[in-house]
Amino acid sequence: MFDQILGLPAHPLIIHTAVIFIPLLAVGAVVYGVVPRVRPSIGWAVVLLAIAAPAVTFAAKESGEAFLSTMFAGGSPSGPLGARIEEHESYANPLLFSTLGLGVSSLLLVYSSRRLGRMTTAVLVVVTVLLAAAAGFYVLRAGHTGATAVWAH
């Protein structure tokens, strides 16, 4: 399911969506949390991105695994290329979990700001900012190591 889109390898296509949606969610959720006056205008975008970013991240991870098995049917490559791919692959789960956490905290933040008290919202703002930083870090590391694996061989 995750190996091809219209005959092209799915991973290079899907990852570009993740590279857009994850930072948009991170920035949108942080702005939503720390600038209360913009909440009514961007709440809908934060909710949509909180659902889409983890879904796309999961698709990117799965398409990467399919891509690896298609490109190297006999197992993982060895040598410098294998090391670069292994490093790139090592960021998949942390990126997925941090993006999933960011999505959940963003949804809770939007709900809390409309229905719960200020203290709960303040705690969720802190959690969301930390998860946004983590997701931002991992998307940068995954992207950089993926580009290095492709272009440095």
PDB file of C-alpha atoms in Angstrom:
ATOM      1  CA  MET A   1       0.000   0.000   0.000  1.00  0.00           C
ATOM      2  CA  PHE A   2       2.831   2.420   0.786  1.00  0.00           C
ATOM      3  CA  ASP A   3       5.348   1.522  -1.903  1.00  0.00           C
ATOM      4  CA  GLN A   4       4.091   3.328  -5.037  1.00  0.00           C
ATOM      5  CA  ILE A   5       1.920   6.246  -6.134  1.00  0.00           C
ATOM      6  CA  LEU A   6       1.102   6.234  -9.845  1.00  0.00           C
ATOM      7  CA  GLY A   7       4.128   4.042 -10.507  1.00  0.00           C
ATOM      8  CA  LEU A   8       6.557   6.278  -8.587  1.00  0.00           C
ATOM      9  CA  PRO A   9       8.167   5.404  -5.252  1.00  0.00           C
ATOM     10  CA  ALA A  10       5.784   6.683  -2.575  1.00  0.00           C
ATOM     11  CA  HIS A  11       8.358   7.633   0.055  1.00  0.00           C
ATOM     12  CA  PRO A  12       9.932  10.612  -1.737  1.00  0.00           C
ATOM     13  CA  LEU A  13       6.440  11.937  -2.480  1.00  0.00           C
ATOM     14  CA  ILE A  14       4.937  11.407   0.979  1.00  0.00           C
ATOM     15  CA  ILE A  15       7.852  12.799   2.958  1.00  0.00           C
ATOM     16  CA  HIS A  16       7.428  16.202   1.361  1.00  0.00           C
ATOM     17  CA  THR A  17       3.926  16.388   2.783  1.00  0.00           C
ATOM     18  CA  ALA A  18       5.275  15.518   6.231  1.00  0.00           C
ATOM     19  CA  VAL A  19       8.013  18.128   5.886  1.00  0.00           C
ATOM     20  CA  ILE A  20       5.287  20.724   5.316  1.00  0.00           C
ATOM     21  CA  PHE A  21       2.604  19.581   7.771  1.00  0.00           C
ATOM     22  CA  ILE A  22       4.798  18.902  10.826  1.00  0.00           C
ATOM     23  CA  PRO A  23       6.390  22.376  10.980  1.00  0.00           C
ATOM     24  CA  LEU A  24       3.021  23.991  10.195  1.00  0.00           C
ATOM     25  CA  LEU A  25       1.470  22.106  13.107  1.00  0.00           C
ATOM     26  CA  ALA A  26       4.380  22.984  15.394  1.00  0.00           C
ATOM     27  CA  VAL A  27       4.253  26.695  14.594  1.00  0.00           C
ATOM     28  CA  GLY A  28       0.456  26.843  14.511  1.00  0.00           C
ATOM     29  CA  ALA A  29       0.048  25.074  17.845  1.00  0.00           C
ATOM     30  CA  VAL A  30       2.684  27.232  19.552  1.00  0.00           C
ATOM     31  CA  VAL A  31       1.147  30.435  18.184  1.00  0.00           C
ATOM     32  CA  TYR A  32      -2.307  29.200  19.210  1.00  0.00           C
ATOM     33  CA  GLY A  33      -1.019  28.544  22.709  1.00  0.00           C
ATOM     34  CA  VAL A  34       1.006  31.679  23.357  1.00  0.00           C
ATOM     35  CA  VAL A  35      -1.039  34.296  21.457  1.00  0.00           C
ATOM     36  CA  PRO A  36      -4.618  33.972  22.776  1.00  0.00           C
ATOM     37  CA  ARG A  37      -6.037  36.703  20.506  1.00  0.00           C
ATOM     38  CA  VAL A  38      -5.387  34.590  17.359  1.00  0.00           C
ATOM     39  CA  ARG A  39      -7.078  31.485  18.714  1.00  0.00           C
ATOM     40  CA  PRO A  40     -10.457  32.113  17.060  1.00  0.00           C
ATOM     41  CA  SER A  41      -8.838  32.555  13.644  1.00  0.00           C
ATOM     42  CA  ILE A  42      -6.420  29.619  13.613  1.00  0.00           C
ATOM     43  CA  GLY A  43      -8.101  27.031  15.820  1.00  0.00           C
ATOM     44  CA  TRP A  44      -9.602  25.207  12.832  1.00  0.00           C
ATOM     45  CA  ALA A  45      -6.168  24.988  11.117  1.00  0.00           C
ATOM     46  CA  VAL A  46      -4.530  23.634  14.277  1.00  0.00           C
ATOM     47  CA  VAL A  47      -7.231  20.962  14.566  1.00  0.00           C
ATOM     48  CA  LEU A  48      -6.855  19.895  10.925  1.00  0.00           C
ATOM     49  CA  LEU A  49      -3.057  19.819  11.138  1.00  0.00           C
ATOM     50  CA  ALA A  50      -3.208  17.932  14.465  1.00  0.00           C
ATOM     51  CA  ILE A  51      -5.015  15.148  12.609  1.00  0.00           C
ATOM     52  CA  ALA A  52      -3.160  15.327   9.283  1.00  0.00           C
ATOM     53  CA  ALA A  53       0.456  15.633  10.495  1.00  0.00           C
ATOM     54  CA  PRO A  54       0.549  12.376  12.501  1.00  0.00           C
ATOM     55  CA  ALA A  55      -1.275  10.537   9.695  1.00  0.00           C
ATOM     56  CA  VAL A  56       1.211  11.749   7.091  1.00  0.00           C
ATOM     57  CA  THR A  57       4.123  10.962   9.416  1.00  0.00           C
ATOM     58  CA  PHE A  58       2.857   7.395   9.781  1.00  0.00           C
ATOM     59  CA  ALA A  59       2.531   7.128   5.986  1.00  0.00           C
ATOM     60  CA  ALA A  60       6.076   8.472   5.560  1.00  0.00           C
ATOM     61  CA  LYS A  61       7.451   5.885   7.995  1.00  0.00           C
ATOM     62  CA  GLU A  62       5.597   3.016   6.348  1.00  0.00           C
ATOM     63  CA  SER A  63       6.531   4.156   2.842  1.00  0.00           C
ATOM     64  CA  GLY A  64      10.173   4.374   3.938  1.00  0.00           C
ATOM     65  CA  GLU A  65      10.105   0.778   5.078  1.00  0.00           C
ATOM     66  CA  ALA A  66       8.481  -0.260   1.789  1.00  0.00           C
ATOM     67  CA  PHE A  67      11.037   1.773  -0.159  1.00  0.00           C
ATOM     68  CA  LEU A  68      13.937   0.133   1.668  1.00  0.00           C
ATOM     69  CA  SER A  69      12.606  -3.355   1.028  1.00  0.00           C
ATOM     70  CA  THR A  70      12.005  -2.546  -2.658  1.00  0.00           C
ATOM     71  CA  MET A  71      15.414  -0.974  -3.215  1.00  0.00           C
ATOM     72  CA  PHE A  72      17.362  -3.566  -1.239  1.00  0.00           C
ATOM     73  CA  ALA A  73      15.354  -6.781  -1.460  1.00  0.00           C
ATOM     74  CA  GLY A  74      18.198  -8.825  -0.001  1.00  0.00           C
ATOM     75  CA  GLY A  75      18.312  -6.732   3.211  1.00  0.00           C
ATOM     76  CA  SER A  76      19.850  -3.434   4.159  1.00  0.00           C
ATOM     77  CA  PRO A  77      22.891  -2.142   2.282  1.00  0.00           C
ATOM     78  CA  SER A  78      26.264  -2.191   3.960  1.00  0.00           C
ATOM     79  CA  GLY A  79      29.069   0.314   4.101  1.00  0.00           C
ATOM     80  CA  PRO A  80      28.652   4.081   4.218  1.00  0.00           C
ATOM     81  CA  LEU A  81      25.273   4.031   2.440  1.00  0.00           C
ATOM     82  CA  GLY A  82      23.943   1.482   4.910  1.00  0.00           C
ATOM     83  CA  ALA A  83      25.136   3.604   7.828  1.00  0.00           C
ATOM     84  CA  ARG A  84      23.446   6.711   6.410  1.00  0.00           C
ATOM     85  CA  ILE A  85      20.187   4.838   5.831  1.00  0.00           C
ATOM     86  CA  GLU A  86      20.345   3.343   9.325  1.00  0.00           C
ATOM     87  CA  GLU A  87      20.840   6.791  10.864  1.00  0.00           C
ATOM     88  CA  HIS A  88      17.938   8.182   8.817  1.00  0.00           C
ATOM     89  CA  GLU A  89      15.757   5.248   9.828  1.00  0.00           C
ATOM     90  CA  SER A  90      16.607   5.798  13.509  1.00  0.00           C
ATOM     91  CA  TYR A  91      14.605   9.042  13.492  1.00  0.00           C
ATOM     92  CA  ALA A  92      11.373   7.478  12.192  1.00  0.00           C
ATOM     93  CA  ASN A  93       9.881   6.333  15.503  1.00  0.00           C
ATOM     94  CA  PRO A  94      10.884   9.414  17.538  1.00  0.00           C
ATOM     95  CA  LEU A  95       9.428  11.608  14.783  1.00  0.00           C
ATOM     96  CA  LEU A  96       6.206   9.616  14.686  1.00  0.00           C
ATOM     97  CA  PHE A  97       5.785   9.621  18.470  1.00  0.00           C
ATOM     98  CA  SER A  98       6.640  13.295  18.920  1.00  0.00           C
ATOM     99  CA  THR A  99       4.280  14.282  16.089  1.00  0.00           C
ATOM    100  CA  LEU A 100       1.528  12.074  17.491  1.00  0.00           C
ATOM    101  CA  GLY A 101       2.066  13.626  20.931  1.00  0.00           C
ATOM    102  CA  LEU A 102       2.029  17.099  19.408  1.00  0.00           C
ATOM    103  CA  GLY A 103      -1.207  16.293  17.585  1.00  0.00           C
ATOM    104  CA  VAL A 104      -2.888  15.058  20.765  1.00  0.00           C
ATOM    105  CA  SER A 105      -1.629  17.971  22.870  1.00  0.00           C
ATOM    106  CA  SER A 106      -2.743  20.438  20.172  1.00  0.00           C
ATOM    107  CA  LEU A 107      -6.246  18.972  20.098  1.00  0.00           C
ATOM    108  CA  LEU A 108      -6.399  19.057  23.886  1.00  0.00           C
ATOM    109  CA  LEU A 109      -5.111  22.649  23.864  1.00  0.00           C
ATOM    110  CA  VAL A 110      -7.842  23.786  21.480  1.00  0.00           C
ATOM    111  CA  TYR A 111     -10.473  21.996  23.560  1.00  0.00           C
ATOM    112  CA  SER A 112      -9.045  23.306  26.841  1.00  0.00           C
ATOM    113  CA  SER A 113      -8.903  26.911  25.663  1.00  0.00           C
ATOM    114  CA  ARG A 114     -12.624  26.758  24.881  1.00  0.00           C
ATOM    115  CA  ARG A 115     -13.948  24.560  27.665  1.00  0.00           C
ATOM    116  CA  LEU A 116     -11.512  24.241  30.581  1.00  0.00           C
ATOM    117  CA  GLY A 117      -9.758  26.616  32.941  1.00  0.00           C
ATOM    118  CA  ARG A 118      -6.672  28.733  32.470  1.00  0.00           C
ATOM    119  CA  MET A 119      -4.421  26.480  34.548  1.00  0.00           C
ATOM    120  CA  THR A 120      -5.142  23.416  32.404  1.00  0.00           C
ATOM    121  CA  THR A 121      -4.624  25.479  29.267  1.00  0.00           C
ATOM    122  CA  ALA A 122      -1.329  26.867  30.609  1.00  0.00           C
ATOM    123  CA  VAL A 123      -0.036  23.366  31.320  1.00  0.00           C
ATOM    124  CA  LEU A 124      -1.069  22.247  27.835  1.00  0.00           C
ATOM    125  CA  VAL A 125       0.694  25.252  26.300  1.00  0.00           C
ATOM    126  CA  VAL A 126       3.957  24.195  27.967  1.00  0.00           C
ATOM    127  CA  VAL A 127       3.525  20.561  26.889  1.00  0.00           C
ATOM    128  CA  THR A 128       2.652  21.634  23.352  1.00  0.00           C
ATOM    129  CA  VAL A 129       5.681  23.932  23.071  1.00  0.00           C
ATOM    130  CA  LEU A 130       7.990  21.123  24.245  1.00  0.00           C
ATOM    131  CA  LEU A 131       6.455  18.606  21.837  1.00  0.00           C
ATOM    132  CA  ALA A 132       6.614  21.155  18.996  1.00  0.00           C
ATOM    133  CA  ALA A 133      10.339  21.572  19.663  1.00  0.00           C
ATOM    134  CA  ALA A 134      10.829  17.791  19.701  1.00  0.00           C
ATOM    135  CA  ALA A 135       8.852  17.248  16.496  1.00  0.00           C
ATOM    136  CA  GLY A 136      10.723  20.128  14.836  1.00  0.00           C
ATOM    137  CA  PHE A 137      14.061  18.638  15.848  1.00  0.00           C
ATOM    138  CA  TYR A 138      13.187  15.163  14.592  1.00  0.00           C
ATOM    139  CA  VAL A 139      11.731  16.340  11.284  1.00  0.00           C
ATOM    140  CA  LEU A 140      14.925  18.318  10.650  1.00  0.00           C
ATOM    141  CA  ARG A 141      17.164  15.377  11.580  1.00  0.00           C
ATOM    142  CA  ALA A 142      15.123  12.873   9.567  1.00  0.00           C
ATOM    143  CA  GLY A 143      15.055  15.205   6.571  1.00  0.00           C
ATOM    144  CA  HIS A 144      18.739  16.010   6.721  1.00  0.00           C
ATOM    145  CA  THR A 145      19.866  12.398   7.131  1.00  0.00           C
ATOM    146  CA  GLY A 146      17.487  11.281   4.374  1.00  0.00           C
ATOM    147  CA  ALA A 147      18.866  13.880   1.990  1.00  0.00           C
ATOM    148  CA  THR A 148      22.400  12.927   2.967  1.00  0.00           C
ATOM    149  CA  ALA A 149      21.656   9.246   2.312  1.00  0.00           C
ATOM    150  CA  VAL A 150      20.342  10.073  -1.156  1.00  0.00           C
ATOM    151  CA  TRP A 151      22.846  12.689  -2.294  1.00  0.00           C
ATOM    152  CA  ALA A 152      26.103  11.720  -0.552  1.00  0.00           C
ATOM    153  CA  HIS A 153      26.687   8.383  -2.224  1.00  0.00           C
TER     154      HIS A 153
END
